[in-house]
Amino acid sequence: MIYLKSSEEIEIMTEGGRRLAAVLRALTANVRAGMTTQDVDKMAYDLITATGDRPSFLNYKPEGAHKAYPATICISLNEVIVHGTPSPYDVIREGDLVKLDLGLIHRGFHLDAARTVGIGTVKPEAKRLIATTRKALDAGMKEALPGHTLGDVGFAIQDVAEKAGFSIAEGLTGHGVGRSLHEDPAVFNFGRRGRGDVLEEGMVIAIEPMINIGEGDIRQLKNDSYASRDGSLSAHFENTVAILKNGQRILTE
Ligand code: MG
C-alpha cells in the first residue's frame, strides 16, 4: 500500500532531507585513504545525532537479512554494491570506489540517500561508471512527475546504464519512503515507458540506480551485503524525491 504524504509531512521531510544532504556532503568531502569504514560510520552517527535526529539503518532489519543492521551507514567498497557493514578492519585505499548509503529519521520521517566517491585517482572506467550512475539518477528523477509512471523512471535509468555499456544490478530496487524506511512502491531501475504505478501528488520515493561495469548478476555475502557476481565495480546514487501537484521536490540534494 502506498502512503501519500500531506503537504505538512512533505515539509517535515524537506527539512530532514536538507539535513541528510548536509551530512552526505560532509562525508564525501572527508572520506579519504587510510580511514577505516568504521571511522566513516562514527562520523555519520555524530553528524546525524548532533542535530537531534536518529540514524534510520541502526538496528533496522530489512526483509531477507539475517540480523538487525548494526551501524549508522552502509558503506560498500568496489564490487560490493549495497549494505556493506562498517568494520574496524576495512581500510579505505587509494583508487577505491566507496558507496555511502545513509538514512535519518527526522520528526518521525525517514530520508534515504547515497553517493559514490572515488578515492584519489581512480581508473578511467571507474570514473565513467560513477558519472554514468549519477546521470542515471538524474534521468530517473527527471521522470518523477505527477502523471508519469514508475516505468518511465525505470526506463530512463536503464537507458543511461545500457547506452554506456553497463548493467543494472539485478534484484535491487528503490522504494517508497516515509514513516517507514522501506514503503511501497518498489522503484525498479528498469522498465517500460507508460507501465507501472502512476505517480501522484504526495508520493515520496527513493530512486537509487545501482550499476555494474560487468554483468548485472549479484550475490549476497555472509554479512548481508550484495556484490556483483563477476566481481566488477559497482556504483550507487540515491535521492529521496517528493511528487508534488505540479512537479517534484528533490529532498536530499
Ligand atoms: Mg534506499
PDB file of C-alpha atoms in Angstrom, residues 28-234:
ATOM      1  CA  THR A  28      32.034  12.842   0.789  1.00  0.00           C
ATOM      2  CA  ALA A  29      34.345  15.796   1.484  1.00  0.00           C
ATOM      3  CA  ASN A  30      36.148  13.987   4.305  1.00  0.00           C
ATOM      4  CA  VAL A  31      36.376  10.321   3.347  1.00  0.00           C
ATOM      5  CA  ARG A  32      39.954   9.507   2.366  1.00  0.00           C
ATOM      6  CA  ALA A  33      42.542   6.751   2.091  1.00  0.00           C
ATOM      7  CA  GLY A  34      43.709   5.355   5.433  1.00  0.00           C
ATOM      8  CA  MET A  35      40.358   5.697   7.196  1.00  0.00           C
ATOM      9  CA  THR A  36      38.516   2.555   8.198  1.00  0.00           C
ATOM     10  CA  THR A  37      34.895   2.169   7.203  1.00  0.00           C
ATOM     11  CA  GLN A  38      34.106   2.269  10.921  1.00  0.00           C
ATOM     12  CA  ASP A  39      35.695   5.761  11.120  1.00  0.00           C
ATOM     13  CA  VAL A  40      33.221   6.914   8.463  1.00  0.00           C
ATOM     14  CA  ASP A  41      30.360   5.295  10.369  1.00  0.00           C
ATOM     15  CA  LYS A  42      31.267   7.153  13.541  1.00  0.00           C
ATOM     16  CA  MET A  43      31.415  10.443  11.647  1.00  0.00           C
ATOM     17  CA  ALA A  44      27.972   9.750  10.167  1.00  0.00           C
ATOM     18  CA  TYR A  45      26.496   8.872  13.572  1.00  0.00           C
ATOM     19  CA  ASP A  46      27.926  12.005  15.192  1.00  0.00           C
ATOM     20  CA  LEU A  47      26.688  14.302  12.404  1.00  0.00           C
ATOM     21  CA  ILE A  48      23.144  12.871  12.400  1.00  0.00           C
ATOM     22  CA  THR A  49      22.684  12.851  16.152  1.00  0.00           C
ATOM     23  CA  ALA A  50      24.255  16.322  16.612  1.00  0.00           C
ATOM     24  CA  THR A  51      21.053  17.919  15.306  1.00  0.00           C
ATOM     25  CA  GLY A  52      18.749  15.633  17.303  1.00  0.00           C
ATOM     26  CA  ASP A  53      17.906  13.183  14.527  1.00  0.00           C
ATOM     27  CA  ARG A  54      18.362   9.419  14.557  1.00  0.00           C
ATOM     28  CA  PRO A  55      20.020   7.065  12.060  1.00  0.00           C
ATOM     29  CA  SER A  56      17.464   5.087  10.033  1.00  0.00           C
ATOM     30  CA  PHE A  57      19.573   1.998   9.467  1.00  0.00           C
ATOM     31  CA  LEU A  58      20.829   1.349  13.013  1.00  0.00           C
ATOM     32  CA  ASN A  59      19.040  -1.792  14.303  1.00  0.00           C
ATOM     33  CA  TYR A  60      16.941  -1.974  11.138  1.00  0.00           C
ATOM     34  CA  LYS A  61      16.193  -5.477   9.858  1.00  0.00           C
ATOM     35  CA  PRO A  62      15.415  -5.493   6.133  1.00  0.00           C
ATOM     36  CA  GLU A  63      13.458  -8.344   4.619  1.00  0.00           C
ATOM     37  CA  GLY A  64      15.829 -11.181   3.695  1.00  0.00           C
ATOM     38  CA  ALA A  65      18.571 -10.038   6.096  1.00  0.00           C
ATOM     39  CA  HIS A  66      19.905 -12.451   8.693  1.00  0.00           C
ATOM     40  CA  LYS A  67      20.104  -9.948  11.548  1.00  0.00           C
ATOM     41  CA  ALA A  68      19.376  -6.339  12.523  1.00  0.00           C
ATOM     42  CA  TYR A  69      21.755  -3.808  10.998  1.00  0.00           C
ATOM     43  CA  PRO A  70      24.479  -2.797  13.496  1.00  0.00           C
ATOM     44  CA  ALA A  71      25.593   0.588  12.142  1.00  0.00           C
ATOM     45  CA  THR A  72      24.579   4.072  11.001  1.00  0.00           C
ATOM     46  CA  ILE A  73      25.860   3.934   7.429  1.00  0.00           C
ATOM     47  CA  CYS A  74      26.010   1.284   4.742  1.00  0.00           C
ATOM     48  CA  ILE A  75      29.468   1.594   3.243  1.00  0.00           C
ATOM     49  CA  SER A  76      30.288  -0.622   0.300  1.00  0.00           C
ATOM     50  CA  LEU A  77      33.663  -0.816  -1.428  1.00  0.00           C
ATOM     51  CA  ASN A  78      34.378  -1.556  -5.085  1.00  0.00           C
ATOM     52  CA  GLU A  79      32.467  -4.682  -6.231  1.00  0.00           C
ATOM     53  CA  VAL A  80      30.174  -4.527  -3.182  1.00  0.00           C
ATOM     54  CA  ILE A  81      27.022  -2.767  -4.333  1.00  0.00           C
ATOM     55  CA  VAL A  82      24.996  -2.058  -1.185  1.00  0.00           C
ATOM     56  CA  HIS A  83      24.556  -2.943   2.502  1.00  0.00           C
ATOM     57  CA  GLY A  84      28.294  -3.116   3.234  1.00  0.00           C
ATOM     58  CA  THR A  85      28.775  -3.082   7.022  1.00  0.00           C
ATOM     59  CA  PRO A  86      31.356  -0.735   8.576  1.00  0.00           C
ATOM     60  CA  SER A  87      34.313  -2.506  10.162  1.00  0.00           C
ATOM     61  CA  PRO A  88      37.453  -1.503  12.066  1.00  0.00           C
ATOM     62  CA  TYR A  89      39.370  -3.892   9.767  1.00  0.00           C
ATOM     63  CA  ASP A  90      38.327  -2.471   6.387  1.00  0.00           C
ATOM     64  CA  VAL A  91      40.728   0.297   5.435  1.00  0.00           C
ATOM     65  CA  ILE A  92      39.810   2.598   2.560  1.00  0.00           C
ATOM     66  CA  ARG A  93      42.567   2.719  -0.047  1.00  0.00           C
ATOM     67  CA  GLU A  94      43.643   4.983  -2.888  1.00  0.00           C
ATOM     68  CA  GLY A  95      41.665   4.073  -6.022  1.00  0.00           C
ATOM     69  CA  ASP A  96      38.695   2.574  -4.130  1.00  0.00           C
ATOM     70  CA  LEU A  97      35.101   3.217  -5.092  1.00  0.00           C
ATOM     71  CA  VAL A  98      33.249   3.971  -1.867  1.00  0.00           C
ATOM     72  CA  LYS A  99      29.470   3.919  -1.710  1.00  0.00           C
ATOM     73  CA  LEU A 100      27.977   5.869   1.182  1.00  0.00           C
ATOM     74  CA  ASP A 101      24.320   4.989   1.758  1.00  0.00           C
ATOM     75  CA  LEU A 102      22.676   6.765   4.639  1.00  0.00           C
ATOM     76  CA  GLY A 103      19.278   7.416   6.163  1.00  0.00           C
ATOM     77  CA  LEU A 104      17.996   9.513   9.033  1.00  0.00           C
ATOM     78  CA  ILE A 105      14.737   9.904  10.916  1.00  0.00           C
ATOM     79  CA  HIS A 106      13.599  13.493  11.354  1.00  0.00           C
ATOM     80  CA  ARG A 107      10.387  14.057  13.352  1.00  0.00           C
ATOM     81  CA  GLY A 108       9.180  10.531  12.581  1.00  0.00           C
ATOM     82  CA  PHE A 109      10.019  10.502   8.869  1.00  0.00           C
ATOM     83  CA  HIS A 110      12.860   8.672   7.148  1.00  0.00           C
ATOM     84  CA  LEU A 111      15.029  10.136   4.412  1.00  0.00           C
ATOM     85  CA  ASP A 112      17.362   7.973   2.340  1.00  0.00           C
ATOM     86  CA  ALA A 113      20.221   8.922   0.010  1.00  0.00           C
ATOM     87  CA  ALA A 114      23.508   7.592  -1.323  1.00  0.00           C
ATOM     88  CA  ARG A 115      26.645   8.848  -3.062  1.00  0.00           C
ATOM     89  CA  THR A 116      29.627   7.125  -4.666  1.00  0.00           C
ATOM     90  CA  VAL A 117      33.079   8.605  -4.184  1.00  0.00           C
ATOM     91  CA  GLY A 118      36.328   7.679  -5.943  1.00  0.00           C
ATOM     92  CA  ILE A 119      39.271   7.872  -3.534  1.00  0.00           C
ATOM     93  CA  GLY A 120      42.196   9.778  -5.028  1.00  0.00           C
ATOM     94  CA  THR A 121      42.971   8.729  -8.567  1.00  0.00           C
ATOM     95  CA  VAL A 122      40.581   6.061  -9.834  1.00  0.00           C
ATOM     96  CA  LYS A 123      40.737   4.187 -13.147  1.00  0.00           C
ATOM     97  CA  PRO A 124      39.068   5.961 -16.104  1.00  0.00           C
ATOM     98  CA  GLU A 125      36.456   3.192 -16.378  1.00  0.00           C
ATOM     99  CA  ALA A 126      35.577   3.636 -12.693  1.00  0.00           C
ATOM    100  CA  LYS A 127      35.247   7.365 -13.217  1.00  0.00           C
ATOM    101  CA  ARG A 128      32.939   6.735 -16.168  1.00  0.00           C
ATOM    102  CA  LEU A 129      30.858   4.333 -14.048  1.00  0.00           C
ATOM    103  CA  ILE A 130      30.426   6.954 -11.319  1.00  0.00           C
ATOM    104  CA  ALA A 131      29.442   9.645 -13.849  1.00  0.00           C
ATOM    105  CA  THR A 132      27.028   7.282 -15.621  1.00  0.00           C
ATOM    106  CA  THR A 133      25.309   6.237 -12.393  1.00  0.00           C
ATOM    107  CA  ARG A 134      24.896   9.867 -11.338  1.00  0.00           C
ATOM    108  CA  LYS A 135      23.494  10.625 -14.814  1.00  0.00           C
ATOM    109  CA  ALA A 136      21.098   7.661 -14.486  1.00  0.00           C
ATOM    110  CA  LEU A 137      19.805   9.040 -11.177  1.00  0.00           C
ATOM    111  CA  ASP A 138      19.284  12.457 -12.766  1.00  0.00           C
ATOM    112  CA  ALA A 139      17.456  10.892 -15.722  1.00  0.00           C
ATOM    113  CA  GLY A 140      15.242   8.849 -13.392  1.00  0.00           C
ATOM    114  CA  MET A 141      14.459  11.835 -11.163  1.00  0.00           C
ATOM    115  CA  LYS A 142      13.523  13.918 -14.206  1.00  0.00           C
ATOM    116  CA  GLU A 143      10.702  11.442 -14.899  1.00  0.00           C
ATOM    117  CA  ALA A 144       9.413  11.510 -11.313  1.00  0.00           C
ATOM    118  CA  LEU A 145       6.474  13.817 -12.042  1.00  0.00           C
ATOM    119  CA  PRO A 146       2.735  13.539 -11.423  1.00  0.00           C
ATOM    120  CA  GLY A 147       1.061  11.588 -14.221  1.00  0.00           C
ATOM    121  CA  HIS A 148       4.275   9.827 -15.217  1.00  0.00           C
ATOM    122  CA  THR A 149       4.777   6.174 -14.271  1.00  0.00           C
ATOM    123  CA  LEU A 150       7.385   4.168 -12.401  1.00  0.00           C
ATOM    124  CA  GLY A 151       8.066   2.507 -15.761  1.00  0.00           C
ATOM    125  CA  ASP A 152       9.110   5.926 -17.111  1.00  0.00           C
ATOM    126  CA  VAL A 153      11.550   6.299 -14.203  1.00  0.00           C
ATOM    127  CA  GLY A 154      12.972   2.795 -14.636  1.00  0.00           C
ATOM    128  CA  PHE A 155      13.245   3.132 -18.393  1.00  0.00           C
ATOM    129  CA  ALA A 156      15.223   6.376 -18.091  1.00  0.00           C
ATOM    130  CA  ILE A 157      17.687   4.794 -15.639  1.00  0.00           C
ATOM    131  CA  GLN A 158      18.124   1.616 -17.678  1.00  0.00           C
ATOM    132  CA  ASP A 159      18.592   3.581 -20.887  1.00  0.00           C
ATOM    133  CA  VAL A 160      21.502   5.612 -19.462  1.00  0.00           C
ATOM    134  CA  ALA A 161      23.177   2.494 -17.999  1.00  0.00           C
ATOM    135  CA  GLU A 162      22.861   0.354 -21.091  1.00  0.00           C
ATOM    136  CA  LYS A 163      23.870   3.063 -23.567  1.00  0.00           C
ATOM    137  CA  ALA A 164      27.097   3.355 -21.543  1.00  0.00           C
ATOM    138  CA  GLY A 165      27.636  -0.420 -21.884  1.00  0.00           C
ATOM    139  CA  PHE A 166      26.994  -1.126 -18.198  1.00  0.00           C
ATOM    140  CA  SER A 167      24.368  -3.278 -16.409  1.00  0.00           C
ATOM    141  CA  ILE A 168      21.665  -2.600 -13.859  1.00  0.00           C
ATOM    142  CA  ALA A 169      22.371  -4.611 -10.679  1.00  0.00           C
ATOM    143  CA  GLU A 170      19.559  -7.156 -10.698  1.00  0.00           C
ATOM    144  CA  GLY A 171      17.092  -7.644  -7.859  1.00  0.00           C
ATOM    145  CA  LEU A 172      17.886  -4.367  -6.065  1.00  0.00           C
ATOM    146  CA  THR A 173      15.386  -1.522  -6.209  1.00  0.00           C
ATOM    147  CA  GLY A 174      14.410   1.850  -4.868  1.00  0.00           C
ATOM    148  CA  HIS A 175      11.310   2.220  -2.710  1.00  0.00           C
ATOM    149  CA  GLY A 176       8.709   4.450  -1.172  1.00  0.00           C
ATOM    150  CA  VAL A 177       9.888   6.213   1.979  1.00  0.00           C
ATOM    151  CA  GLY A 178       8.097   7.927   4.856  1.00  0.00           C
ATOM    152  CA  ARG A 179       7.201   6.782   8.367  1.00  0.00           C
ATOM    153  CA  SER A 180       8.910   3.535   7.348  1.00  0.00           C
ATOM    154  CA  LEU A 181      12.295   3.356   5.666  1.00  0.00           C
ATOM    155  CA  HIS A 182      11.018   0.975   3.023  1.00  0.00           C
ATOM    156  CA  GLU A 183       7.445   1.500   1.849  1.00  0.00           C
ATOM    157  CA  ASP A 184       5.603   0.645  -1.333  1.00  0.00           C
ATOM    158  CA  PRO A 185       6.088   1.006  -4.215  1.00  0.00           C
ATOM    159  CA  ALA A 186       9.246  -0.763  -5.382  1.00  0.00           C
ATOM    160  CA  VAL A 187      11.064   1.623  -7.720  1.00  0.00           C
ATOM    161  CA  PHE A 188      12.743  -0.543 -10.332  1.00  0.00           C
ATOM    162  CA  ASN A 189      15.864   0.569 -12.182  1.00  0.00           C
ATOM    163  CA  PHE A 190      14.481  -0.783 -15.439  1.00  0.00           C
ATOM    164  CA  GLY A 191      11.096  -0.580 -17.055  1.00  0.00           C
ATOM    165  CA  ARG A 192       8.926   0.277 -19.991  1.00  0.00           C
ATOM    166  CA  ARG A 193       7.570   3.715 -20.698  1.00  0.00           C
ATOM    167  CA  GLY A 194       3.989   4.165 -19.564  1.00  0.00           C
ATOM    168  CA  ARG A 195       3.934   0.985 -17.443  1.00  0.00           C
ATOM    169  CA  GLY A 196       3.694   0.534 -13.698  1.00  0.00           C
ATOM    170  CA  ASP A 197       2.127   2.684 -10.994  1.00  0.00           C
ATOM    171  CA  VAL A 198       1.197   6.235 -11.922  1.00  0.00           C
ATOM    172  CA  LEU A 199       2.977   8.835  -9.805  1.00  0.00           C
ATOM    173  CA  GLU A 200       0.736  11.238  -7.944  1.00  0.00           C
ATOM    174  CA  GLU A 201       0.900  14.136  -5.532  1.00  0.00           C
ATOM    175  CA  GLY A 202       2.048  13.056  -2.072  1.00  0.00           C
ATOM    176  CA  MET A 203       4.135  10.063  -3.127  1.00  0.00           C
ATOM    177  CA  VAL A 204       7.688  10.129  -1.801  1.00  0.00           C
ATOM    178  CA  ILE A 205      10.139   7.717  -3.376  1.00  0.00           C
ATOM    179  CA  ALA A 206      13.806   6.851  -3.059  1.00  0.00           C
ATOM    180  CA  ILE A 207      15.254   6.497  -6.550  1.00  0.00           C
ATOM    181  CA  GLU A 208      18.546   4.605  -6.461  1.00  0.00           C
ATOM    182  CA  PRO A 209      20.297   3.279  -9.543  1.00  0.00           C
ATOM    183  CA  MET A 210      22.914   0.607  -8.780  1.00  0.00           C
ATOM    184  CA  ILE A 211      25.023  -0.034 -11.862  1.00  0.00           C
ATOM    185  CA  ASN A 212      27.754  -2.615 -12.521  1.00  0.00           C
ATOM    186  CA  ILE A 213      30.546  -2.323 -15.079  1.00  0.00           C
ATOM    187  CA  GLY A 214      30.148  -6.020 -15.934  1.00  0.00           C
ATOM    188  CA  GLU A 215      27.100  -8.287 -15.704  1.00  0.00           C
ATOM    189  CA  GLY A 216      24.044  -7.413 -13.632  1.00  0.00           C
ATOM    190  CA  ASP A 217      24.075 -10.662 -11.609  1.00  0.00           C
ATOM    191  CA  ILE A 218      24.559 -10.176  -7.882  1.00  0.00           C
ATOM    192  CA  ARG A 219      25.411 -12.371  -4.901  1.00  0.00           C
ATOM    193  CA  GLN A 220      24.627 -11.942  -1.223  1.00  0.00           C
ATOM    194  CA  LEU A 221      27.679 -12.062   1.026  1.00  0.00           C
ATOM    195  CA  LYS A 222      27.714 -13.504   4.555  1.00  0.00           C
ATOM    196  CA  ASN A 223      27.313 -10.070   6.168  1.00  0.00           C
ATOM    197  CA  ASP A 224      24.099  -9.442   4.177  1.00  0.00           C
ATOM    198  CA  SER A 225      25.786  -7.109   1.695  1.00  0.00           C
ATOM    199  CA  TYR A 226      25.366  -7.603  -2.043  1.00  0.00           C
ATOM    200  CA  ALA A 227      28.216  -7.679  -4.569  1.00  0.00           C
ATOM    201  CA  SER A 228      28.413  -8.064  -8.334  1.00  0.00           C
ATOM    202  CA  ARG A 229      28.729 -11.783  -9.047  1.00  0.00           C
ATOM    203  CA  ASP A 230      31.528 -11.247 -11.570  1.00  0.00           C
ATOM    204  CA  GLY A 231      33.480  -9.010  -9.182  1.00  0.00           C
ATOM    205  CA  SER A 232      33.172  -5.948 -11.425  1.00  0.00           C
ATOM    206  CA  LEU A 233      32.945  -2.481  -9.920  1.00  0.00           C
ATOM    207  CA  SER A 234      29.557  -1.086  -8.981  1.00  0.00           C
TER     208      SER A 234
END
